[in-house]
Amino acid sequence: RELEDLEMVETAAGQMVQRRLRDTVADEELRRAVFRLQSEYDDRFSLTFDVSQKALLERETARLQVSDKIRATMGDDLFAVWLRSEGHDYLPMAELAAQQQLPASAGIELWRVKLEFTLRRLEINAAGGLPTAQLRAAHAAVAQQTELRLMGILGAGTVQLARDGVFQWLPKP
């Protein structure tokens, strides 16, 4: 436990957990549980410099898995706070969900849809060897499936309105 105390202060994972959960209701045990999850991911990928499609796919798949575990550990409300500290990907999604008077879980699901979209594209690229036409068709199919998922959360009108803003990462049909 003393070693873990030190790691929670000295490691990047520990500092991240403390920073992201500083002003929350997260108790010490929850912080430790999240630290263990994040630390496991960091230990595996923090010094990985391989940017091949397969390596990116592996890293992003593991990122989604650890995010799901962290979400399950802390619940949607605290996970939303966690994601706000992560960077620019989540905030526009959360703001759009709030504008639509949807719960915090909707913003998280929108963020997750984007992450899964990225994973599917990495899977296609990592498979390699597809002729250009098939590659384009596979990417178009993933984009269409993603758009349908977004519409399921927000409705078609909202997705279309947000296409040039929040969803600018989604290719146009």
XYZ file of C-alpha atoms in Angstrom:
173
model
C 0.000 0.000 0.000
C 2.912 2.355 0.709
C 4.309 1.729 -2.762
C 0.912 2.488 -4.267
C 0.728 5.702 -2.207
C 4.066 6.753 -3.673
C 3.022 5.792 -7.209
C -0.200 7.785 -6.876
C 1.917 10.873 -6.207
C 4.931 10.232 -8.431
C 3.636 8.548 -11.594
C 1.897 10.132 -14.550
C -1.132 7.876 -14.017
C -1.365 8.823 -10.350
C -1.030 12.520 -11.067
C -3.678 12.273 -13.783
C -6.136 10.541 -11.464
C -5.543 13.100 -8.728
C -5.902 16.021 -11.150
C -9.047 14.723 -12.846
C -10.804 13.717 -9.634
C -9.471 16.480 -7.377
C -12.700 18.429 -6.891
C -15.098 15.499 -7.006
C -16.834 13.247 -4.506
C -14.530 10.357 -5.433
C -13.251 8.720 -2.262
C -9.777 7.286 -1.755
C -10.745 3.719 -2.667
C -12.354 4.842 -5.931
C -9.283 6.882 -6.802
C -7.078 3.874 -6.116
C -9.249 1.619 -8.269
C -9.118 4.096 -11.158
C -5.379 4.552 -10.648
C -4.822 0.801 -10.952
C -6.755 0.693 -14.226
C -5.016 3.729 -15.683
C -1.630 2.586 -14.451
C -2.036 -0.787 -16.149
C -2.784 0.960 -19.450
C 0.092 3.422 -19.025
C 2.539 0.654 -18.136
C 1.654 -1.108 -21.338
C 1.528 1.846 -23.748
C 3.235 4.948 -22.354
C 6.571 4.232 -24.015
C 5.165 2.799 -27.229
C 6.259 4.718 -30.285
C 5.004 2.332 -32.944
C 2.541 4.228 -35.130
C 1.712 1.415 -37.513
C -1.990 0.807 -38.136
C -1.915 -2.422 -36.135
C -0.173 -0.783 -33.169
C -2.593 2.155 -33.217
C -5.514 -0.262 -33.341
C -4.164 -2.227 -30.382
C -3.563 0.928 -28.345
C -6.965 2.472 -29.127
C -8.760 -0.801 -28.430
C -7.053 -0.997 -25.046
C -7.918 2.667 -24.429
C -11.596 1.962 -25.033
C -11.443 -1.084 -22.767
C -9.815 0.820 -19.913
C -12.269 3.686 -20.388
C -15.155 1.226 -20.117
C -13.660 -0.204 -16.918
C -13.139 3.255 -15.463
C -16.715 4.192 -16.365
C -18.037 1.035 -14.705
C -15.935 1.770 -11.625
C -17.014 5.372 -11.140
C -20.419 5.692 -12.806
C -21.560 8.118 -15.488
C -21.525 11.347 -13.491
C -17.912 11.032 -12.351
C -16.878 9.556 -15.687
C -18.255 12.673 -17.399
C -16.000 14.766 -15.139
C -13.091 12.445 -15.998
C -13.689 12.883 -19.730
C -13.974 16.675 -19.456
C -10.385 16.675 -18.252
C -9.245 14.375 -21.047
C -9.333 16.887 -23.832
C -11.293 18.298 -26.685
C -13.065 15.122 -27.879
C -15.660 14.882 -25.149
C -16.628 18.498 -24.415
C -18.456 19.259 -27.690
C -20.354 15.982 -27.340
C -21.367 16.771 -23.760
C -22.423 20.294 -24.687
C -24.546 19.042 -27.577
C -26.222 16.442 -25.349
C -26.900 19.118 -22.722
C -28.373 21.473 -25.354
C -30.711 18.649 -26.341
C -31.595 18.181 -22.653
C -30.190 14.670 -22.615
C -28.508 13.042 -19.600
C -24.737 12.983 -19.121
C -24.744 9.398 -20.359
C -25.772 10.648 -23.840
C -22.644 12.808 -24.063
C -20.583 9.813 -23.027
C -22.267 7.651 -25.653
C -21.586 10.259 -28.352
C -17.928 10.291 -27.317
C -17.899 6.498 -27.399
C -19.444 6.448 -30.889
C -16.603 8.651 -32.123
C -13.997 6.435 -30.485
C -15.560 3.310 -31.980
C -15.678 5.020 -35.389
C -11.944 5.592 -35.109
C -11.422 1.944 -34.111
C -13.408 0.633 -37.068
C -11.384 2.780 -39.461
C -8.151 1.546 -37.869
C -9.361 -2.051 -38.232
C -9.991 -1.506 -41.936
C -6.600 0.114 -42.429
C -4.771 -2.481 -40.328
C -6.249 -5.334 -42.352
C -4.342 -4.017 -45.360
C -4.326 -5.323 -48.864
C -7.776 -4.089 -49.861
C -8.121 -2.580 -53.309
C -8.802 1.156 -53.230
C -12.468 0.791 -54.189
C -13.103 -1.734 -51.421
C -11.222 0.398 -48.935
C -13.374 3.424 -49.794
C -16.538 1.331 -49.613
C -15.569 -0.063 -46.208
C -14.858 3.412 -44.859
C -18.128 4.716 -46.292
C -20.041 1.855 -44.661
C -18.468 2.604 -41.274
C -19.332 6.288 -41.659
C -22.929 5.419 -42.531
C -23.268 3.045 -39.561
C -21.795 5.702 -37.287
C -24.200 8.337 -38.568
C -27.123 6.002 -37.884
C -25.885 5.439 -34.322
C -25.612 9.186 -33.787
C -29.127 9.639 -35.131
C -30.334 6.992 -32.711
C -29.021 9.072 -29.831
C -29.854 12.575 -31.059
C -32.264 12.325 -33.965
C -31.546 12.967 -37.649
C -32.155 16.714 -37.534
C -29.678 17.340 -34.734
C -27.000 15.232 -36.402
C -27.407 17.166 -39.654
C -27.233 20.506 -37.824
C -24.071 19.437 -35.987
C -22.352 18.034 -39.062
C -20.118 21.031 -39.668
C -19.408 21.506 -35.975
C -19.429 18.731 -33.401
C -19.486 15.973 -36.020
C -17.045 17.454 -38.517
C -14.919 14.332 -37.998
C -17.624 12.263 -39.697
C -17.171 12.136 -43.489
C -20.084 13.463 -45.488
C -21.967 10.920 -47.594
